[in-house]
XYZ file of C-alpha atoms in Angstrom:
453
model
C -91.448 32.981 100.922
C -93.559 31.082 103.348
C -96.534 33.140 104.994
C -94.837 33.526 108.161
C -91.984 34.301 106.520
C -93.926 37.361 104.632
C -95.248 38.128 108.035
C -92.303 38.015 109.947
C -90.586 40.591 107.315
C -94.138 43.132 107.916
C -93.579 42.772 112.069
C -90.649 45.288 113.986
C -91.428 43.809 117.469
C -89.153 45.745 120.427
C -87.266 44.077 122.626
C -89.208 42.892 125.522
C -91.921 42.201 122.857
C -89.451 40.099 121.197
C -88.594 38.088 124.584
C -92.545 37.709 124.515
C -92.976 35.657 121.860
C -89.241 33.588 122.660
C -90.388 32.682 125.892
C -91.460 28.899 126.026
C -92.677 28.131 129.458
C -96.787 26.746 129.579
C -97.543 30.481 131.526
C -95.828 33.648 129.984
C -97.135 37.035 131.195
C -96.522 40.341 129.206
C -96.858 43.990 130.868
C -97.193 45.566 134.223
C -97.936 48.912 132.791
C -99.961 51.091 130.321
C -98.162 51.687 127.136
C -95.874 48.522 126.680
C -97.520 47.583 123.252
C -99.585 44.715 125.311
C -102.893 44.279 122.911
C -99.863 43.863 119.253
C -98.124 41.531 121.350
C -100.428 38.950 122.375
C -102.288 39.321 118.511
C -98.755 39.015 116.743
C -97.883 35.863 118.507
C -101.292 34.490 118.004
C -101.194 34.954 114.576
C -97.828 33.460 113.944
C -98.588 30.353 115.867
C -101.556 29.876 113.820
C -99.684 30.253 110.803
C -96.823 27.895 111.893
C -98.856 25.002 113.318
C -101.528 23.608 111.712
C -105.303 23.059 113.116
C -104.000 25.074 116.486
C -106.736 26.310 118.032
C -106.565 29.586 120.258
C -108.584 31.081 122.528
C -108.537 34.950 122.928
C -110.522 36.427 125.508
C -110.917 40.268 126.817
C -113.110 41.129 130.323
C -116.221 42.871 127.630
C -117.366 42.531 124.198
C -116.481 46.404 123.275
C -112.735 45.733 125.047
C -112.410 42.625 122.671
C -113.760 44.334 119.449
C -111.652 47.366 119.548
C -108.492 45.909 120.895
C -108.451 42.587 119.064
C -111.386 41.945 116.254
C -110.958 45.539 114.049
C -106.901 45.542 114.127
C -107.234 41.521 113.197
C -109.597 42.207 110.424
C -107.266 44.621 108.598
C -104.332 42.549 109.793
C -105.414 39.354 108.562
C -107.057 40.186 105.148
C -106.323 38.044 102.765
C -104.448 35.668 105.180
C -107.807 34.199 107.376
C -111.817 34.183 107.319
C -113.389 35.988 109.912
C -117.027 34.552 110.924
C -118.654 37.676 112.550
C -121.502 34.686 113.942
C -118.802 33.144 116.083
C -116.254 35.659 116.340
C -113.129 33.215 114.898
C -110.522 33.621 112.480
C -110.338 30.484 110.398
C -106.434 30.090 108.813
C -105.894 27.851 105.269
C -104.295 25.481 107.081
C -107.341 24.875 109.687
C -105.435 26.993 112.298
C -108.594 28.830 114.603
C -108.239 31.735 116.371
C -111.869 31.869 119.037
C -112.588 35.565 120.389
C -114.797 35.519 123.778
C -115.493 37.858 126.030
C -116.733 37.042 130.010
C -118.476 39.919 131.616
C -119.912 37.557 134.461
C -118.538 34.979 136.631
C -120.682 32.403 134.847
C -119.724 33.539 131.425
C -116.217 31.495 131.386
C -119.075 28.011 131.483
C -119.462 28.236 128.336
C -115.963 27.147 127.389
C -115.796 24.196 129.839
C -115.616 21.279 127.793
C -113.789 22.255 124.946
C -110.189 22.293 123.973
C -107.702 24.864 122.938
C -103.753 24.534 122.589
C -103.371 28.014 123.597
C -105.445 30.075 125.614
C -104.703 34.142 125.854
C -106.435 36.374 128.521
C -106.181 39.777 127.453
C -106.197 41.966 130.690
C -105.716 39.195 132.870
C -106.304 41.190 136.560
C -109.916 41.568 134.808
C -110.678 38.215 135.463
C -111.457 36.375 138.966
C -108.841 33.647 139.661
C -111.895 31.218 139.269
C -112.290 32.564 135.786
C -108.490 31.408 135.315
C -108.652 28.007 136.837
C -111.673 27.304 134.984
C -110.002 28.217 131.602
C -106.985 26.038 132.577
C -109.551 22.742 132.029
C -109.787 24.095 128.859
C -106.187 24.491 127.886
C -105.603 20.868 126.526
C -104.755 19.359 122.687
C -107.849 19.363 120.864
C -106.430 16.726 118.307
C -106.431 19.128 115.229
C -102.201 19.897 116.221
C -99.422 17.550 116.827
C -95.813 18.365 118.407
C -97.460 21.274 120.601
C -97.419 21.962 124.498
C -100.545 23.680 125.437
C -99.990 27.108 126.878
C -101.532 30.426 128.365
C -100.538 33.945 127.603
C -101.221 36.734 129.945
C -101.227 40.313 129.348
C -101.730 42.462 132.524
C -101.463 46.061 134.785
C -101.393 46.266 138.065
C -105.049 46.468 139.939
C -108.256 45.268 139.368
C -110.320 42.028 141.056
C -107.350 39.853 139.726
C -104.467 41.859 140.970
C -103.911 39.678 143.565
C -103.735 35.878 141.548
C -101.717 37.383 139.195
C -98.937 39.441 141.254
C -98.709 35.964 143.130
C -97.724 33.945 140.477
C -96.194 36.018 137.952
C -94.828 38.569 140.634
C -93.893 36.992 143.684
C -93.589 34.100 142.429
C -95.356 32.362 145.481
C -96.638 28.677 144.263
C -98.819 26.205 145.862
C -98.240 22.820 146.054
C -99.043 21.654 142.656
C -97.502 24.630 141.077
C -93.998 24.780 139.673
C -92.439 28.240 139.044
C -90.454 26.799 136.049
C -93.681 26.831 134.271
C -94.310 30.650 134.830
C -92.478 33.367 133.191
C -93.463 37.013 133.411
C -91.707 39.695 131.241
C -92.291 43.578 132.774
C -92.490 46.373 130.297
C -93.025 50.024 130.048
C -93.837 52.458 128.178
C -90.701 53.838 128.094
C -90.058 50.223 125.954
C -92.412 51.607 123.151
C -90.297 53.027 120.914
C -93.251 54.067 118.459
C -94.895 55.884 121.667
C -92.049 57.591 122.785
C -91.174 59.098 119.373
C -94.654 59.331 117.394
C -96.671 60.129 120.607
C -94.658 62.088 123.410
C -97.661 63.661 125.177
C -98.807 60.165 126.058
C -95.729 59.412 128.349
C -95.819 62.920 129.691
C -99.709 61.815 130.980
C -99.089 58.872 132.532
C -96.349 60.933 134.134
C -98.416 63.668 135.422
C -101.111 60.919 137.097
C -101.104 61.447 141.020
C -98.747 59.655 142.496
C -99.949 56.188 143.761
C -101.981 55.405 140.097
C -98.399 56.454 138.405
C -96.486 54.118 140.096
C -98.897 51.491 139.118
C -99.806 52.711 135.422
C -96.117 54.289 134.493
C -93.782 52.284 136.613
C -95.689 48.715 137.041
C -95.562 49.047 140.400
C -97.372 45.843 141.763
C -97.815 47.218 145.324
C -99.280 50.605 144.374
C -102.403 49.822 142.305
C -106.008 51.801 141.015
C -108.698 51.579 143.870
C -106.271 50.475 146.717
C -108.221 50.751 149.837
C -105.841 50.813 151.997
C -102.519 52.914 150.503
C -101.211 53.263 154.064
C -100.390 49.658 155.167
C -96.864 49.445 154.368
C -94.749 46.217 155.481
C -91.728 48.288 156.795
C -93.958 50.257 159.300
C -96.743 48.431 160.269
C -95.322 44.929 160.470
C -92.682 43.698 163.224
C -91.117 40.776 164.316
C -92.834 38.829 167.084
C -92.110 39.412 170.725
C -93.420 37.913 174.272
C -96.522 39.525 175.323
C -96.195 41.242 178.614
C -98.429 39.742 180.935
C -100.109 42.575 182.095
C -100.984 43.121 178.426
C -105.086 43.322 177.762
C -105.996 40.534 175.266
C -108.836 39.976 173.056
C -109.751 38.090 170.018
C -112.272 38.644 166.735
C -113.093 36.394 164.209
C -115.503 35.648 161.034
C -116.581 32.347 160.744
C -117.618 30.643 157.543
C -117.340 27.332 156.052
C -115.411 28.682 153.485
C -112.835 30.268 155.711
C -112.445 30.923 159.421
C -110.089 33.959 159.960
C -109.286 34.543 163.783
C -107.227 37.439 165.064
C -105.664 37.834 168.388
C -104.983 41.139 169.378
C -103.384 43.032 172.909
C -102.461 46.049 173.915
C -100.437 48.265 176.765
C -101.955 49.630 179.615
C -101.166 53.071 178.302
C -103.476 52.226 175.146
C -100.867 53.551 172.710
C -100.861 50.666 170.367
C -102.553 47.832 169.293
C -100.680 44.435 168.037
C -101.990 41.969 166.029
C -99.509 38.917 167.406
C -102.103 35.350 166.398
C -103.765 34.248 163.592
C -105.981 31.414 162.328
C -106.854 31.451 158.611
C -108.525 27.751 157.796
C -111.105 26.641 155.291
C -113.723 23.975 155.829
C -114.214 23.873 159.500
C -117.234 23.419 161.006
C -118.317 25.756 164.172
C -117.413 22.805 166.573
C -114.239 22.293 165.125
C -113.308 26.083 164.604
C -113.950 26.627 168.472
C -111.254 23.499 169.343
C -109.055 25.196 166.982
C -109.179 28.531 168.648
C -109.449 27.558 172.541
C -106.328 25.060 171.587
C -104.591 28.175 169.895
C -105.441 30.458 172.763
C -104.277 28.145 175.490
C -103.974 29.576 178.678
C -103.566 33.166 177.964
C -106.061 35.341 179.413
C -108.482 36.388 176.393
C -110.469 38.866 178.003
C -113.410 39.311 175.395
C -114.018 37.977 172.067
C -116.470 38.934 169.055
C -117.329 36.912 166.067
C -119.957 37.178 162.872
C -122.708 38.867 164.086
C -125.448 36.235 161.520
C -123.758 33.807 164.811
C -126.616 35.284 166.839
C -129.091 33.473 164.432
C -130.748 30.393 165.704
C -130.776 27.488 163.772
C -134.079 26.217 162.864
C -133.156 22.378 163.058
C -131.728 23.096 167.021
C -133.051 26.238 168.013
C -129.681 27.090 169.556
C -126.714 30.179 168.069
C -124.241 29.568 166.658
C -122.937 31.318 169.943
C -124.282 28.686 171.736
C -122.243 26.001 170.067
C -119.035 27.840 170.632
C -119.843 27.581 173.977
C -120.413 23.946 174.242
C -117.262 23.369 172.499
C -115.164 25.647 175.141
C -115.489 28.939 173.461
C -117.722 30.371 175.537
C -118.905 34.349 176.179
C -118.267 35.183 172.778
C -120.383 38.348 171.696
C -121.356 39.324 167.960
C -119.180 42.042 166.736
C -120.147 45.354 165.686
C -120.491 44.904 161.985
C -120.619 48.749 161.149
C -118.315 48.745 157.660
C -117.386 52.211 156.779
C -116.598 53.703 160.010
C -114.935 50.389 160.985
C -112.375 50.592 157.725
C -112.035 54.466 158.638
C -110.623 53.341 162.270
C -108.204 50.971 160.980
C -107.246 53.577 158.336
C -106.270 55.903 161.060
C -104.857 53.110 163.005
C -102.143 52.574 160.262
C -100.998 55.534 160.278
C -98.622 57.271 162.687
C -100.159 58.543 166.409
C -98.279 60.802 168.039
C -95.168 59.520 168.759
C -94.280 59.211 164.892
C -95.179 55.516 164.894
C -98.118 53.493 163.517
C -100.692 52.875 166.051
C -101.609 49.305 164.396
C -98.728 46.841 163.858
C -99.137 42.717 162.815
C -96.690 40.152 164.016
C -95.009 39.325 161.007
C -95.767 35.919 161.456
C -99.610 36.683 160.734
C -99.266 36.059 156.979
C -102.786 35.876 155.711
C -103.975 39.476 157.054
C -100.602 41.039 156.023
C -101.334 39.930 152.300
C -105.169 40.486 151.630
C -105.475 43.876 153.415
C -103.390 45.714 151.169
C -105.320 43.986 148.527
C -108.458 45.289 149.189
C -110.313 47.845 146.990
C -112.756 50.325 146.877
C -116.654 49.148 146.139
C -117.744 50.621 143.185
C -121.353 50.646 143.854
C -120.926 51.767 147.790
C -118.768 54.820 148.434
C -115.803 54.251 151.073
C -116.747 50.314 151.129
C -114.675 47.299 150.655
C -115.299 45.270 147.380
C -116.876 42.417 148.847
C -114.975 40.891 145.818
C -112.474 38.351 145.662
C -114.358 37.234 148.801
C -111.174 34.457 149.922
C -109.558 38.314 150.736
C -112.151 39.740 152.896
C -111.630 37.362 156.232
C -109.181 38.094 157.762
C -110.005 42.369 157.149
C -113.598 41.555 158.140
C -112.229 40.008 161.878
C -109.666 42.806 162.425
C -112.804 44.888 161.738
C -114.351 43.806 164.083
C -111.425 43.553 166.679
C -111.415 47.411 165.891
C -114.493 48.302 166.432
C -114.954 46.431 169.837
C -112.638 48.691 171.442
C -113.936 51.742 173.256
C -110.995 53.848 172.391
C -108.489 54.349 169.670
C -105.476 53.472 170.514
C -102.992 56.652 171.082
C -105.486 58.998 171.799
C -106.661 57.874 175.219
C -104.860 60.967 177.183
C -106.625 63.349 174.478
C -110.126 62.313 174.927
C -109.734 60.946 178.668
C -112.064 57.463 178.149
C -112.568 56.158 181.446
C -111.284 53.039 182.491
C -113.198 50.340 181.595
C -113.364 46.162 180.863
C -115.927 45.931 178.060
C -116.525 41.935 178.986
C -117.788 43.141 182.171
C -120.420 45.509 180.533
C -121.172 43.257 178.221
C -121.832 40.447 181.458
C -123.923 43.095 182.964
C -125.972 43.196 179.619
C -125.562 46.957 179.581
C -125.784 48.092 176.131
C -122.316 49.498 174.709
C -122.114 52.275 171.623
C -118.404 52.087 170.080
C -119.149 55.278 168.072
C -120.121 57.348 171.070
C -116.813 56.696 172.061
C -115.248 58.228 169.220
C -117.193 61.310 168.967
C -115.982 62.146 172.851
């Protein structure tokens, strides 16, 4: 017998495990929740296509060094005795027949430079929601022949759960299945799995299902169920696309109107917003979501978008205020010369601006939500419910992925430059009031007072 044919007799893999290592398109994806024998998988297949192809060389990588020596380096050692030569001095596997299977780890952002350059036939990210989507595309340079292999198609293997900074790269292309322009879904293949697929789990170690069963309810549906919509540290659990998203409609014209954006060169993200006269509601109904514009060319972009509606007051980043030191004139000032003028820098309080828009999702009085998005405004629908908690800064937003903070940041500060909340006017009797017209008058203006009326 052959060495993967003694090592194919030693292996039981389960069905979906089996699919696993069948699958033959250049992104496969294993998982979606705790207990679907993720961490065997990805090392089985690993080490049978280092025993069946000769001078392969594979990358393995886990988010830390302790993650990658308990889940991968101690089960390979006993696995592989006999069979390959572990280096402890550069954490590889060397094979008789010059196969090479690399262990890494990349705590930091910067950590995945250290593989740029060289070449792997397959590449395996262990965990993959661990790691940013610039981690990924930075590994995909990598993912090339390295000339040791012939008759091979480079590939990447993905193990994953729902949440974490990467939830979001990974639901869209293994999950939705939403591809870019250069992407081609034929080349991505996910397979879900449970633990209710674990055979050895279910029969050798019961009381583990019967925990993930008794986790509250929004982490089980993530961590039992792979629920991809219901993940650890979602900020905001009480979005939900049935309620607070409609289809567009004409805006009355007696409707109040206002805008709020955050401008960077990375991103401009510009909401439109109106509401009733009786306050009970407040409608997100424009967006404009666009990288690489400068502040002239963002301020065309919006007064062409806003056309001849009346917009009666609009906020923006409050560093706008700044002046530059090569002009000595704001970056308010610039909107203005470009016909965007009398915008105002938004109140950029963070906590009590996410709790308003918290409440604001969730039903008012009349059993409705009292926030609701045009359906057509794509890019806030997807990166709010993406957000997650700060783990340094209680009841913040992670500031990180950053691409998913824009559009949140301007309905933030849409939010937060009202002087009521919307469905509780009647309650708390706030006076009538235009805020452009206190803020002409230069009068200062507390939002929070407002609230604690």
């Amino acid at each position: 017998m052959t060495r993967v044919e003694r090592y194919l007799k030693s292996i039981h893999p389960y069905p979906k495990q089996e699919e696993f290592f069948k699958a033959d398109s250049t992104r496969i994806a294993y998982g979606g929740a705790r207990g679907g024998g993720k961490s065997w998988a990805m090392r089985t297949k690993f080490i049978l296509l280092a025993l069946t192809y000769p001078g392969i060389q594979i990358l393995l990588l886990r988010r830390t060094f302790p993650e990658l020596r308990e889940n991968h380096i101690i089960p390979l050692q006993k696995t592989l005795k006999g069979i390959a030569v572990y280096r402890d001095s550069t954490k590889e596997f060397t094979f008789k027949n010059k196969s090479r299977i690399k262990l890494g780890y990349c705590l930091n952002e910067s950590d995945i430079l250290q593989y740029q350059g060289q070449a792997y036939e397959v590449i395996g990210m262990e965990e993959a929601t661990q790691f940013t989507y610039m981690q990924y595309i930075a590994l995909t340079e990598s993912n090339r022949l390295s000339g040791n292999t012939a008759n091979f198609v480079p590939r990447m293997y993905f193990t994953c759960n729902p949440g974490g900074v990467g939830h979001e790269w990974v639901k869209r292309l293994f999950v939705d299945r939403n591809y870019g322009e250069n992407e081609s879904k034929k080349d991505y293949t996910f397979i879900p799995s449970t633990v209710y697929d674990n055979e050895y789990l279910i029969t050798k170690n019961p009381q583990y299902v019967k925990t993930l069963e008794a986790l509250p309810p929004l982490r089980r549906k993530a961590m039992l169920y792979g629920d991809w919509d219901a993940f650890e540290g979602q900020y905001f659990p009480e979005f939900s696309r049935e309620r607070n998203v409609c289809r567009p409609f004409t805006i009355p014209d007696d409707w109040m109107r206002f805008m709020a954006f955050d401008y960077g060169l990375d991103m401009t993200a510009c909401l439109w917003f109106a509401y009733p006269s009786d306050k009970s509601r407040l409608y997100v109904y424009r967006e404009l979501y666009c990288p690489n514009l400068i502040l002239s060319e963002a301020a065309k972009e919006i007064v062409s978008l806003s056309g001849n509606e009346k917009i009666r007051w609009s906020v923006a980043s409050p560093d706008l205020a700044g002046r530059r030191q090569d002009s000595g004139r704001t970056g308010f000032d610039i909107l203005a010369s470009f016909g965007l003028g009398g915008v105002l820098a938004a109140d950029n309080t963070r906590i009590t601006g996410w709790r308003m828009i918290r409440e604001l999702l969730r039903d008012g009085k009349e059993g409705k939500p009292r926030l609701m998005f045009f359906e057509s405004c794509t890019n806030i629908i997807r990166t709010l419910p993406k957000l997650t908690f700060d783990t340094k800064v209680s009841e913040d937003v992670s500031s990180t992925p950053h691409e998913l903070t824009h559009a949140p940041d301007a309905l933030r500060y849409g939010v937060m430059s009202l002087g009521f909340m919307p469905g509780e006017v009647t309650k708390r009797q706030i006076p009538e009031c235009d805020p452009f017209d206190e803020w002409r008058e230069k009068k200062p203006m507390n939002y929070i007072s407002f609230l604690e009326k």
